Each structure stands twice: as C-alpha cells, then as structure tokens.
Short mmCIF file of C-alpha atoms and ligand atoms in Angstrom, two decimals:
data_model
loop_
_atom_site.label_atom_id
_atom_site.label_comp_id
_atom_site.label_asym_id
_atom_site.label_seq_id
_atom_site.Cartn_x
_atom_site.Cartn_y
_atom_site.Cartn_z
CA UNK A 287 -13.08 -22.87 0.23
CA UNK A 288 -10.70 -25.29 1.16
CA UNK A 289 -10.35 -26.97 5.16
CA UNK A 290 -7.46 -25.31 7.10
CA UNK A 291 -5.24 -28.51 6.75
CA UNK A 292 -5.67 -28.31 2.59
CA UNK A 293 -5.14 -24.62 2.76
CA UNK A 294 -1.64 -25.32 4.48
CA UNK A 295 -0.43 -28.24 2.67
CA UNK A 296 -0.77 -25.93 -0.51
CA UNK A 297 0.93 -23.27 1.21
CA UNK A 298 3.54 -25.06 3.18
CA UNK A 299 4.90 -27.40 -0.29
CA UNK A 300 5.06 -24.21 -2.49
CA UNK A 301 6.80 -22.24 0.14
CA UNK A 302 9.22 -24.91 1.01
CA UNK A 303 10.25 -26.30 -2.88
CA UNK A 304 11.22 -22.45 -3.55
CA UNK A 305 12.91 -22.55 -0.67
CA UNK A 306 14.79 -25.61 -1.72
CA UNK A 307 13.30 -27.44 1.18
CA UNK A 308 11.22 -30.38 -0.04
CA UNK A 309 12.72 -32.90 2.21
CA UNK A 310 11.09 -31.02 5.03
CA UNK A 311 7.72 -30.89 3.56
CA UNK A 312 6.42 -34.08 5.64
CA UNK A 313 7.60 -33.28 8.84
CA UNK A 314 6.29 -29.55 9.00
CA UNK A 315 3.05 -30.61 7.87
CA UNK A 316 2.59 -32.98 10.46
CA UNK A 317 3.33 -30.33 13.14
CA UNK A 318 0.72 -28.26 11.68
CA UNK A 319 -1.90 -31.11 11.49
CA UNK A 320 -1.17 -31.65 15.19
CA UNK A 321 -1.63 -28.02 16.12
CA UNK A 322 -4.22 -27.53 13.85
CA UNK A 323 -6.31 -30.80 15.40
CA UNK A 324 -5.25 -29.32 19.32
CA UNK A 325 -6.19 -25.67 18.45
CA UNK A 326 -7.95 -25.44 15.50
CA UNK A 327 -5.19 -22.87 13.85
CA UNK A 328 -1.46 -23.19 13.43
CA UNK A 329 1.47 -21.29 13.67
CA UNK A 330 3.65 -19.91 11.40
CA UNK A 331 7.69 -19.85 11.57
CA UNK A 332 8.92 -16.11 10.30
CA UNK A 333 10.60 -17.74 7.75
CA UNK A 334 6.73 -19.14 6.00
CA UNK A 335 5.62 -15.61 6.76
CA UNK A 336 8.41 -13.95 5.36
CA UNK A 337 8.69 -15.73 2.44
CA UNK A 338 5.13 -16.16 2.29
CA UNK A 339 4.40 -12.14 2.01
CA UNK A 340 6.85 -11.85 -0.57
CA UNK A 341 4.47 -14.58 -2.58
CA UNK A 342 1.38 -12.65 -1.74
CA UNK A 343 3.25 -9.68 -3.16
CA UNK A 344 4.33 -11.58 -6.20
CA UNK A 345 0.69 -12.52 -6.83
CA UNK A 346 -0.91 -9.04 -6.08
CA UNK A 347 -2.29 -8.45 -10.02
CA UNK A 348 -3.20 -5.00 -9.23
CA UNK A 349 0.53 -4.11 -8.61
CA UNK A 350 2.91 -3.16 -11.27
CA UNK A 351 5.63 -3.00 -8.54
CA UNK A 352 6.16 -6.65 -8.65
CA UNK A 353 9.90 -7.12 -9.62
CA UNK A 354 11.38 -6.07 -6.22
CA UNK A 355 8.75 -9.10 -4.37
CA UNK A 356 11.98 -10.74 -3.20
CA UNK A 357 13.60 -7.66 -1.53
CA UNK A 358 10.27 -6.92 0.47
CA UNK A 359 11.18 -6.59 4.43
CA UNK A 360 8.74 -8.85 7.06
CA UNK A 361 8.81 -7.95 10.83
CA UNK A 362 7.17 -9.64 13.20
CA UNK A 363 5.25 -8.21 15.66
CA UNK A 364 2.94 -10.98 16.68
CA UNK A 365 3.79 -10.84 20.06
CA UNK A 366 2.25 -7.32 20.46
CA UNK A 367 -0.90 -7.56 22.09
CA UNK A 368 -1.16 -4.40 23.64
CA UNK A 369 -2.90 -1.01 21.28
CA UNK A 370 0.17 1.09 22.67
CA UNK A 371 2.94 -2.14 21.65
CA UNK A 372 0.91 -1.75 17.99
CA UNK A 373 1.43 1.58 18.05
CA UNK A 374 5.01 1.71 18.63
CA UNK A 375 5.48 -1.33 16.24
CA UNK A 376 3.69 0.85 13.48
CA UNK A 377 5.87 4.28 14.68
CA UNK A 378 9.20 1.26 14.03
CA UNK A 379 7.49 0.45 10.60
CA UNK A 380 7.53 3.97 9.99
CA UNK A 381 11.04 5.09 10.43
CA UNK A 382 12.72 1.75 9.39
CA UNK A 383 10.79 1.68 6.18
CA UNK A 384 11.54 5.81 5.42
CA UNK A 385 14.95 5.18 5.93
CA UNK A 386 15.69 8.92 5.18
CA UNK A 387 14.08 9.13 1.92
CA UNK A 388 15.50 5.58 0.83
CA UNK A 389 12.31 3.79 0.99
CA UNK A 390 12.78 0.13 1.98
CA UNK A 391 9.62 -2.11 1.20
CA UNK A 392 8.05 -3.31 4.61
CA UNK A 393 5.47 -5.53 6.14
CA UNK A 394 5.07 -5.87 9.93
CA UNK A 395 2.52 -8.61 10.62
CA UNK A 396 0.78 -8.86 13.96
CA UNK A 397 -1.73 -11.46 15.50
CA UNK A 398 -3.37 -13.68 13.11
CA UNK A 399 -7.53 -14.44 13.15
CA UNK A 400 -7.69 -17.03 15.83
CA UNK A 401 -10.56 -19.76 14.94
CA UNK A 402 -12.05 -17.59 12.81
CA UNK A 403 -12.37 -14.70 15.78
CA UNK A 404 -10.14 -10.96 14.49
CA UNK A 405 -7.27 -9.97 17.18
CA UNK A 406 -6.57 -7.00 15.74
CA UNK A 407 -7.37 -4.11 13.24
CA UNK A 408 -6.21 -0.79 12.07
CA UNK A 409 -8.81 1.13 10.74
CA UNK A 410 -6.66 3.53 8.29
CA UNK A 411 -6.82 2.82 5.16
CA UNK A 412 -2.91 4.09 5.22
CA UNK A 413 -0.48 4.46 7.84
CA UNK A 414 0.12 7.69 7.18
CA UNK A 415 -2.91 10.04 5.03
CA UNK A 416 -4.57 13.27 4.93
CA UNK A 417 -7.99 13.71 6.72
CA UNK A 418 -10.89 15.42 5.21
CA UNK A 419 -13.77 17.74 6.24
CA UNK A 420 -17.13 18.91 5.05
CA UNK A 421 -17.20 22.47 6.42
CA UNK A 422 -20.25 25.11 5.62
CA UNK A 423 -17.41 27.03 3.73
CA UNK A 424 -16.80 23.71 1.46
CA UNK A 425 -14.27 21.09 1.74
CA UNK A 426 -10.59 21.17 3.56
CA UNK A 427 -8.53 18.23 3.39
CA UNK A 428 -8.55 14.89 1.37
CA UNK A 429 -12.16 14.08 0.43
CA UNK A 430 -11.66 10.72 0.57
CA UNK A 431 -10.97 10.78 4.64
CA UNK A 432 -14.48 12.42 5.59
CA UNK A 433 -15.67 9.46 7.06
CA UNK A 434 -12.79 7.77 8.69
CA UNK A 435 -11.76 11.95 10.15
CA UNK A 436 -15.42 11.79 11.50
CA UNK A 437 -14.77 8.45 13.08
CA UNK A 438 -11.50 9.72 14.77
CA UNK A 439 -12.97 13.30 15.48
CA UNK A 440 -15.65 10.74 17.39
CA UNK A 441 -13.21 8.70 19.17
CA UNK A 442 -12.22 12.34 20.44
CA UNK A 443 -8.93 13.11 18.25
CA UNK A 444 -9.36 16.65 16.57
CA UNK A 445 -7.77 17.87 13.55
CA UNK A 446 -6.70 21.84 13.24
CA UNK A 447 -8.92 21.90 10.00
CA UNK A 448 -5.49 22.41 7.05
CA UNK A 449 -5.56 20.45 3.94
CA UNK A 450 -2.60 18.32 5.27
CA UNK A 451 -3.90 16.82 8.65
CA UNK A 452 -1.83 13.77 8.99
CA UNK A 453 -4.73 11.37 10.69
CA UNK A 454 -4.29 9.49 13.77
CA UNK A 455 -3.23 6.05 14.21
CA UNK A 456 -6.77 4.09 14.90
CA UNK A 457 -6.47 0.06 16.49
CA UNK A 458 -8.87 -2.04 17.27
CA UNK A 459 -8.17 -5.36 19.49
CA UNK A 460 -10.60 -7.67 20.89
CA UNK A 461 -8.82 -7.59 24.24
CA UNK A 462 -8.61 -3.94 25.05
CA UNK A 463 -11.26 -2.58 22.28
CA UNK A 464 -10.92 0.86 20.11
CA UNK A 465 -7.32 3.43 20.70
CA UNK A 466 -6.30 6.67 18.24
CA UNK A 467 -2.66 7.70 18.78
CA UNK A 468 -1.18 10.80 17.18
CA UNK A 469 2.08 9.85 14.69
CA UNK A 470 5.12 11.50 16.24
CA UNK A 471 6.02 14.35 13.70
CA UNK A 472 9.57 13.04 13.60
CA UNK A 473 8.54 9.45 11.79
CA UNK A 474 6.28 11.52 9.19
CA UNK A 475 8.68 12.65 5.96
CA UNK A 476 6.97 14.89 3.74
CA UNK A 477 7.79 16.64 0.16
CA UNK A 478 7.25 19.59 -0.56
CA UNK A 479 6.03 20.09 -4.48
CA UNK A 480 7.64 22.71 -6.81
CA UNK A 481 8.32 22.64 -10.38
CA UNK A 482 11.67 23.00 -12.24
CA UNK A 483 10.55 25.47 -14.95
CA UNK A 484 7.50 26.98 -13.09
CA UNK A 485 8.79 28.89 -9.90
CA UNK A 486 4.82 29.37 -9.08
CA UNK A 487 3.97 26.24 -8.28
CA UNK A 488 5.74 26.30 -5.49
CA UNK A 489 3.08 28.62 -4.31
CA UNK A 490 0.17 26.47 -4.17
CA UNK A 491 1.33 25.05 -1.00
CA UNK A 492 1.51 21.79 -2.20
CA UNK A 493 2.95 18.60 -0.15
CA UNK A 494 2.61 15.00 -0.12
CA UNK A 495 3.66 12.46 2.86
CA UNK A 496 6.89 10.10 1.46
CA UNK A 497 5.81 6.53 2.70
CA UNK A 498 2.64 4.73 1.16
CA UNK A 499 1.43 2.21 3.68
CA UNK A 500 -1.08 0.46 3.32
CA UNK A 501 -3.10 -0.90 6.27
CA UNK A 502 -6.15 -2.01 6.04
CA UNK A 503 -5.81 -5.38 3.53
CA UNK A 504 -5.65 -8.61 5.26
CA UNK A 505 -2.86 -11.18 4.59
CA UNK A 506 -3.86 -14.43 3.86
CA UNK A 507 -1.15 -17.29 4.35
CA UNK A 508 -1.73 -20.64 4.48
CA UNK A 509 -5.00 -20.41 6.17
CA UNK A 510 -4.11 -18.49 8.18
CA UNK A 511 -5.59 -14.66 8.10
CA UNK A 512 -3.54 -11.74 9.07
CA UNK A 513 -6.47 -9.06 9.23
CA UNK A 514 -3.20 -6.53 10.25
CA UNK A 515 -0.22 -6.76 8.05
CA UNK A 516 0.68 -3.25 6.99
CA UNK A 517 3.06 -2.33 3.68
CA UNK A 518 4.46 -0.21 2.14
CA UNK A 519 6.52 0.62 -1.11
CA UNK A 520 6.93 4.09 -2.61
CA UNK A 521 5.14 5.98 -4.87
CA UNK A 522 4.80 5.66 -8.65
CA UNK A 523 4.78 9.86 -9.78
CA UNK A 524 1.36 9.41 -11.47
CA UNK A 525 -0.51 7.87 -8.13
CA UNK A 526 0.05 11.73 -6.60
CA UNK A 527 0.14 13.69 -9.48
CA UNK A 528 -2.42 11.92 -12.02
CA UNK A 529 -5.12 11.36 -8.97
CA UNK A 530 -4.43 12.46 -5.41
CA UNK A 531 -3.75 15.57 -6.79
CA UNK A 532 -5.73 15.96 -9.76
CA UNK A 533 -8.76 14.33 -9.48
CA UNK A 534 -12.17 16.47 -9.28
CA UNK A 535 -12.85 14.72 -6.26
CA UNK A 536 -9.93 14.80 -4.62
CA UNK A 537 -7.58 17.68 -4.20
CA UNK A 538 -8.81 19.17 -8.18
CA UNK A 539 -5.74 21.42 -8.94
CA UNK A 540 -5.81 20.73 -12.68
CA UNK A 541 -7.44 24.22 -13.05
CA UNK A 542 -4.82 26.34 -10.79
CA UNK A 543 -2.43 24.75 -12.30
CA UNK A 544 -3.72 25.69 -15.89
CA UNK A 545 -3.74 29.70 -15.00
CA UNK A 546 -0.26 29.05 -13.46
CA UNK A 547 1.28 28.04 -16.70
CA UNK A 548 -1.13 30.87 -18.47
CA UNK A 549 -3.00 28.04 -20.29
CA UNK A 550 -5.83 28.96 -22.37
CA UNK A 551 -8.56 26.40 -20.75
CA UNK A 552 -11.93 27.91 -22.59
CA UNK A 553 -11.74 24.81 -25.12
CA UNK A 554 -11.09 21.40 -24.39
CA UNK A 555 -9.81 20.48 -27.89
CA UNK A 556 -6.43 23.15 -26.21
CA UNK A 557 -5.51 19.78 -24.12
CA UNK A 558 -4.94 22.32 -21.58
CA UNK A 559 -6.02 19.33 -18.83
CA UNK A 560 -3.34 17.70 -20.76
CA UNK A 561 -0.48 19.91 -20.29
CA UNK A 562 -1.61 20.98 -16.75
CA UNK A 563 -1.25 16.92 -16.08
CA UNK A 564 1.93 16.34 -17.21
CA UNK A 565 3.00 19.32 -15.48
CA UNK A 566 1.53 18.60 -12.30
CA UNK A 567 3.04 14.82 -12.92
CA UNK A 568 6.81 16.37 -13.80
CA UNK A 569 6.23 18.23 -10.70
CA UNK A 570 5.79 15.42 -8.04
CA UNK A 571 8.70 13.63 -9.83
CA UNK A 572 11.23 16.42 -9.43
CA UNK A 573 10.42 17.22 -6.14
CA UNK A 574 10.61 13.56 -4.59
CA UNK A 575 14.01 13.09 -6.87
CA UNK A 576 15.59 16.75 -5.06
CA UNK A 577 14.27 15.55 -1.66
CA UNK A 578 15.94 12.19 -1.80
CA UNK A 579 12.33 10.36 -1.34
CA UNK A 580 12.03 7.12 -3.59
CA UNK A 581 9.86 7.38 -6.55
CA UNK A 582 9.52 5.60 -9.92
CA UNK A 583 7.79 7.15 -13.05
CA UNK A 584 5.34 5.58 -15.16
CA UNK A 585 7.87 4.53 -17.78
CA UNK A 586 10.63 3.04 -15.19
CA UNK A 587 7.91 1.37 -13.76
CA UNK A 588 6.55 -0.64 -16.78
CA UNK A 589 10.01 -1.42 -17.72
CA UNK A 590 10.59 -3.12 -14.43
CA UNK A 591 7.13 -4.75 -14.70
CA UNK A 592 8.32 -5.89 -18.00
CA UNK A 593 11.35 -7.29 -16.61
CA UNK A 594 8.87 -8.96 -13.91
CA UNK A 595 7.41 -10.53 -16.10
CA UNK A 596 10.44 -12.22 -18.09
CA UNK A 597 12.20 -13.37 -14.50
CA UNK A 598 8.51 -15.01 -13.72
CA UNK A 599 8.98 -17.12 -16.70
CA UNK A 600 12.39 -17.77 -16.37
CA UNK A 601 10.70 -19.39 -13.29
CA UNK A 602 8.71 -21.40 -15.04
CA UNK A 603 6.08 -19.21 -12.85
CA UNK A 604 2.90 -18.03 -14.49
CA UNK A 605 2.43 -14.09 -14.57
CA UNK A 606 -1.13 -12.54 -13.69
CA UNK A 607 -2.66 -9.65 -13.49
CA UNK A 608 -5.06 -7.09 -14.00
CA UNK A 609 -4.65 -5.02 -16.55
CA UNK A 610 -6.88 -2.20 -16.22
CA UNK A 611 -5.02 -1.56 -12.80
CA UNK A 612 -1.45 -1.91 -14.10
CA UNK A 613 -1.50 0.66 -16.97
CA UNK A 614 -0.69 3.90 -15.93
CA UNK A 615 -3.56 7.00 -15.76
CA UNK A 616 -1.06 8.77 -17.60
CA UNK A 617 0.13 7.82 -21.29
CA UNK A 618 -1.18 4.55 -20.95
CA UNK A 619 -0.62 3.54 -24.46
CA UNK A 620 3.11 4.54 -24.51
CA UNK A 621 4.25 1.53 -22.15
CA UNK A 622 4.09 -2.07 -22.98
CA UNK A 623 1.56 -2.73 -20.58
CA UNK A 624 -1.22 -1.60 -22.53
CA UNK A 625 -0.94 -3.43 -25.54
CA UNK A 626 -0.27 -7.05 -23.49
CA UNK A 627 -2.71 -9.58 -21.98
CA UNK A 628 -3.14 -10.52 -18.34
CA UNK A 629 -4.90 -13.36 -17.06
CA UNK A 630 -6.41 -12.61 -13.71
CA UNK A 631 -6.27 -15.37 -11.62
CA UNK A 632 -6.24 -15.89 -8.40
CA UNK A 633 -2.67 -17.18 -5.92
CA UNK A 634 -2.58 -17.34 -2.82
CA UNK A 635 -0.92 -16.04 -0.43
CA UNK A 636 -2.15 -12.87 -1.38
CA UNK A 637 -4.11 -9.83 -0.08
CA UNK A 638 -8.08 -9.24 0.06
CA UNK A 639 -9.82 -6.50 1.15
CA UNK A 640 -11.82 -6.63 4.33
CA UNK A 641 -14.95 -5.45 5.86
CA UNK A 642 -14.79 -1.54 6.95
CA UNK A 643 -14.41 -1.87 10.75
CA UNK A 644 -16.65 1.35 10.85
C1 LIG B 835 8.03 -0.90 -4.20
C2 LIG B 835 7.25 -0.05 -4.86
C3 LIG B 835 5.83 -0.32 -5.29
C4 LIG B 835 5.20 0.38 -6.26
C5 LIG B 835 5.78 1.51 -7.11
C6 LIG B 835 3.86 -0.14 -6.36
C7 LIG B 835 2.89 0.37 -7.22
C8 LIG B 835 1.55 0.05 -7.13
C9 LIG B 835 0.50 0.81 -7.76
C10 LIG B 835 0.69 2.06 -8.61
C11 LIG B 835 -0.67 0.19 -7.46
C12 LIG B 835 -2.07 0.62 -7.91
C13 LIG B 835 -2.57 1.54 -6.78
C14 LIG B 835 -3.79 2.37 -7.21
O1 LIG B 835 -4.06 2.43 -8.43
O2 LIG B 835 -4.42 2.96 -6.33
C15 LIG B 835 -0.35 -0.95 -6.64
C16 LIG B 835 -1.29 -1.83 -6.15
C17 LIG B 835 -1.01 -2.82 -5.23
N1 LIG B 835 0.24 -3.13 -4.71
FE1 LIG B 835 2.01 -2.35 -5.27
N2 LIG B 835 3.69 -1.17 -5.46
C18 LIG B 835 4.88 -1.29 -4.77
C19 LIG B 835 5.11 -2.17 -3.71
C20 LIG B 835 4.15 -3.01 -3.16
C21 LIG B 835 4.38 -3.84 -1.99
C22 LIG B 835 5.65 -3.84 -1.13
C23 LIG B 835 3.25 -4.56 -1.79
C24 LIG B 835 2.92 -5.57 -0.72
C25 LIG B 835 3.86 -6.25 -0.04
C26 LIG B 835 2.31 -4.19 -2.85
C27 LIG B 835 1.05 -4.73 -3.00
C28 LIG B 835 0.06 -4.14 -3.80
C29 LIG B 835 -1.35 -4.52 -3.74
C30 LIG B 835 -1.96 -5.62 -2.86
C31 LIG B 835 -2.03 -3.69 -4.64
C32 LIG B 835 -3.55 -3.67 -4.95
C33 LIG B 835 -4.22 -2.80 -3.89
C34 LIG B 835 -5.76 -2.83 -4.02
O3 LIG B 835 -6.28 -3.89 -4.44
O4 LIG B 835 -6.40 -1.80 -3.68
N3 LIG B 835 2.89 -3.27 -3.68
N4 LIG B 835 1.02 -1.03 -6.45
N1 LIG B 836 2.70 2.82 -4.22
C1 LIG B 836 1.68 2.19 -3.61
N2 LIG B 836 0.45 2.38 -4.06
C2 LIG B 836 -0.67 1.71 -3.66
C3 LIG B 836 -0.68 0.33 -3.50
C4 LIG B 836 -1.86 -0.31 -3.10
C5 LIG B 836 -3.03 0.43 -2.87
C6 LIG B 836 -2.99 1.82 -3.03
C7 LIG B 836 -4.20 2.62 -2.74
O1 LIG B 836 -5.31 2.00 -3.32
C8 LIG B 836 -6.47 2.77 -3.16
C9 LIG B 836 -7.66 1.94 -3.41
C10 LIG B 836 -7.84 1.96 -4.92
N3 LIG B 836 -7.01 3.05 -5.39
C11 LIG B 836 -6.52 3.81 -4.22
C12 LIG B 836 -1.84 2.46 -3.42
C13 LIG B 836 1.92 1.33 -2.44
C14 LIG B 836 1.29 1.30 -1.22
C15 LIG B 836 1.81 0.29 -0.36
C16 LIG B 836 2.81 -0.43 -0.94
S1 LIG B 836 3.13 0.16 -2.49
#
C-alpha cells in the first residue's frame, strides 16, 4: 500500500496529462503535500473528482458499460453533513439521473474518510431495491433484502409485506449516527413488464424500478476514500430478466412463465428453461423500450464494449477486465466477449467493496 503523498502523485499526474495539464502537475502537488503534512488528508478540486470517477469507471473490469466513462455525471455533495442534507442529495440523484426515462449516468460523492476515520455510509446496497421477508407462509419480496429489510424493520421502518417494497433510504454518519427515510414515490420510476406476443404475462404482476444505483462501493481517488459515492447507469435486459427475475433464489418465475407460453417442462432436453428465458428476457426489453426507460440488450452492449475497447487503444490505454463478469448470462457465446482475453489488473481510481455496516 502506498503513503498518501505516493497515492496522489500517481493520481494527480495521470489525471492532469489527460487533462492536458502537465504544466500544473508541480504546483498542485505541492498544495497537496502541504495539506497532506497540516492534516494528514487532502482535498480534492471537483474537477480531480470528476474526472477522477470517470477513470474509476473506465477501470471497473466487471463492467461491460465502459464506453460511455466520459459522459458519466459527478455532483458534489461534500458539503452535506447532515442525514436529512444526504437524503435530499440522494432524492436530487434520483430525479436528475431518471430524467423521465432518459437515464443519465450519475455519481454524487459526499464526505471523504478523514485520517482513516468513515464520515458517512449508506447501508443499501442500491438506492432504490425491493425488500424481502421470511414469512411462515414462505417468502414475499426480493430474497436477497432479508437481512438489510430486518435491519430497517429494526431501525423501526415497516414494509406492507408486497413483493415490490421499495426499501428505505438507510445513512449512517459519525456525527449524528444511524437515519431511514422513506423515497418520495414521485422520484421512484417503475416498469411495468408485459410481453409483445404473450398478452398473459402481463398478468403476473410483474415490475421492476428504472434507475440502478448503486450505493454501497467506496470510491477510491488519489488516496483519498469516498466510502459514499453512489451511481448509477441503466440496466442491461439480461441483469432483470436472466437473474432478478429468474433466478431460483430470487424472484424464480422461469416455471410460470413456462405454463404461460404452454411449454412442455417434464424434460429438460425440451429447453423449455430456455425458451421461458428468452421470453422472460424479450419481455423486460420491450417493456423498458414502450416505457421510454433506458436499456441496452446483451448484443448492443458487447458491441459498445467492443468499441470500448478499440477507443482504449486508440489511447494508447491498456483494456482490463474480467471476463467471467462481462459475458452475458444469456447467449454468452454469441458476442465477442466470450471468445476474447482480459487481463485483470488492477487501476486505480476505481471502486472496492466495503465492509457490511450491519
Ligand atoms: C451506463 C450503463 C451501464 C451498464 C449497462 C452497465 C452494466 C454493468 C453490468 C451488467 C455489470 C455486472 C453487474 C452484475 O453482474 O451484477 C456492471 C458492473 C459494474 N459496473 Fe457498470 N454499467 C453501466 C454504468 C456504470 C457506471 C456509470 C458505473 C460507475 C460510475 C459502473 C461501474 C460498475 C462497477 C464498479 C461494476 C462491478 C460491480 C461489482 O463489483 O459488484 N457501471 N455494469
Ligand atoms: N446496470 C448496472 N448494473 C450493476 C452494476 C454494478 C453492480 C450491480 C449489482 O451487483 C450485484 C453484486 C453482484 N451481482 C449483483 C449491478 C448498474 C448499476 C449502477 C451503475 S450501472
């Protein structure tokens, strides 16, 4: 692990030669020394923490969303201090990054770690997400948000028990400790799933919020640790209809979708799972496309990827990644992804995960 100071002088001459500012390269790193020997952190301008989240983006491996890094929107909103000033910063996040269904990748960044001790946290794993519950007559919900709905069902909030709770905001500050605020229904956009061929569908009652956010990765500039920097993009088809939605242990509607479309599931060798996938998966993709929500398929999505990958070089950049996250659950093998190489090696910035907070 390198000192602070070594940290920064990596971080402050990459971000300032792609921003065609060598010549300023001594004089900002002197500042920093001075604040980081007064202190014992630094500062950064927006413009290093703008341009440096759209470098952590460019160097997230996992993400095959990578050609728009440069387009990514930063607010700052390190002057909140308050759990109700982070609450209406993350309601702002909300409706400027929705956008009516013209979804407009965002990252608001509040307080940094300060010598090493954590200002703030949100404890959802997304801004806006489904809770869960374990009830006597089986499970409602998303399974993946038992715990963090027990948490919040502890810190007094209480769902009304439908499988599309939308969970309360949950922030944590060293100053004034643990608040849960409820999301104003007017920043939450949700879609409502049918499919064009199958008027049945409709029937399940399916939905999915517009806006994935994620909030619980820290950012880590410089140095310097963001341990809340929420973002968001939108939604590749397959993340709702190939897991979310079809996963055993998650909401499991391969097999209601199967009877739907009068599929003969007593065999596997039928690829009924198959055909209820790309169903489901055709599904989520015409809905968000007649709602006006962004969305990308799997194919679009490699394709961009691909073209990620040529304007890296172009840049005389190195691409990385991790291929076992960037091919797509569904098809795989069709896109170009599959049959290429990635080396996974670690940039910085980038984004880690942290320590659950409960
Ligand atoms: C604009 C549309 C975007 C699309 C379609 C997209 C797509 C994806 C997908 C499909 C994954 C894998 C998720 C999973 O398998 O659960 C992913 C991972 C990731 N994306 Fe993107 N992404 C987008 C924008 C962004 C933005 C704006 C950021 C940050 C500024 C970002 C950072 C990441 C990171 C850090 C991961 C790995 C998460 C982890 O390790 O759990 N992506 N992306
Ligand atoms: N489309 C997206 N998908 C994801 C991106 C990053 C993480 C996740 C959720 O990851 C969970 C942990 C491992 N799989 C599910 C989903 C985005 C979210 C925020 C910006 S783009």
């Amino acid at each position: 692990m390198n000192s602070l100071e070594e940290e920064a002088v990596l971080f402050i001459s990459k971000c300032y030669k792609e921003l065609g500012k060598g010549e300023c390269i001594e004089k900002r790193m002197k500042e920093i020394t001075q604040q980081i020997t007064s202190f014992g952190y630094y500062e950064h301008t927006y413009e290093e923490i703008s341009h440096g989240a759209k470098m952590a983006w460019r160097n997230s491996n996992k993400c095959i969303g990578r050609l728009f890094w440069d387009t990514l929107h930063v607010i700052d909103a390190r002057t909140n201090s308050k759990p109700s000033d982070i609450a209406n910063s993350l309601f702002y996040h909300l409706e400027s990054a929705t956008n009516n269904g013209r979804i407009k990748p965002t990252l608001t960044v509040f307080q940094p770690k300060k010598s090493g001790e954590e200002q703030i946290r949100i404890w959802n794993h997304q801004l806006i997400r489904y809770a869960g519950y374990e009830t006597s007559e089986g499970i409602i919900g998303d399974p993946l948000s038992i715990p963090f709905t027990k948490e919040c069902e502890k810190l007094g909030w209480r769902g009304n028990r439908t499988n599309f709770d939308i969970l309360p905001l949950v922030i944590e500050t060293k100053e004034y400790g643990i608040h849960w605020f409820t999301i104003p229904e007017k920043y939450i956009l949700e879609v409502d799933i049918e499919h064009p061929d199958y008027p049945s569908v409709k029937d399940l009652g399916l939905k999915w919020y517009a806006v994935p956010a994620i909030a619980d990765m820290k950012l880590e500039i410089g140095g310097i640790e963001y341990t809340a920097a929420p973002f968001n993009g939108w939604y590749m088809g397959t993340e709702i209809g190939a897991r979310n939605f079809a996963d055993k242990d998650r909401y499991n509607m391969l097999p209601k979708i199967a009877s739907l479309l009068n599929l003969d599931t007593s065999k596997n060798s039928n690829l009924w799972k198959d055909r209820a996938l790309v169903e489901l998966n055709r599904a989520v993709l015409y809905s968000y496309q007649k709602s006006g929500v962004s969305i990308v398929d799997h194919h679009t999505a490699s394709e961009q990827f691909r073209k990620f990958e040529k304007n890296e070089k172009s840049s005389g950049r190195k691409v990385t990644g991790k291929w076992n996250w960037l091919i797509p659950p569904v098809s795989p093998a069709t896109t170009h992804i599959f049959h290429e190489h990635y080396n996974d090696e670690w940039e910085t910035p980038n984004f880690t995960y942290q320590m659950s907070p409960f």
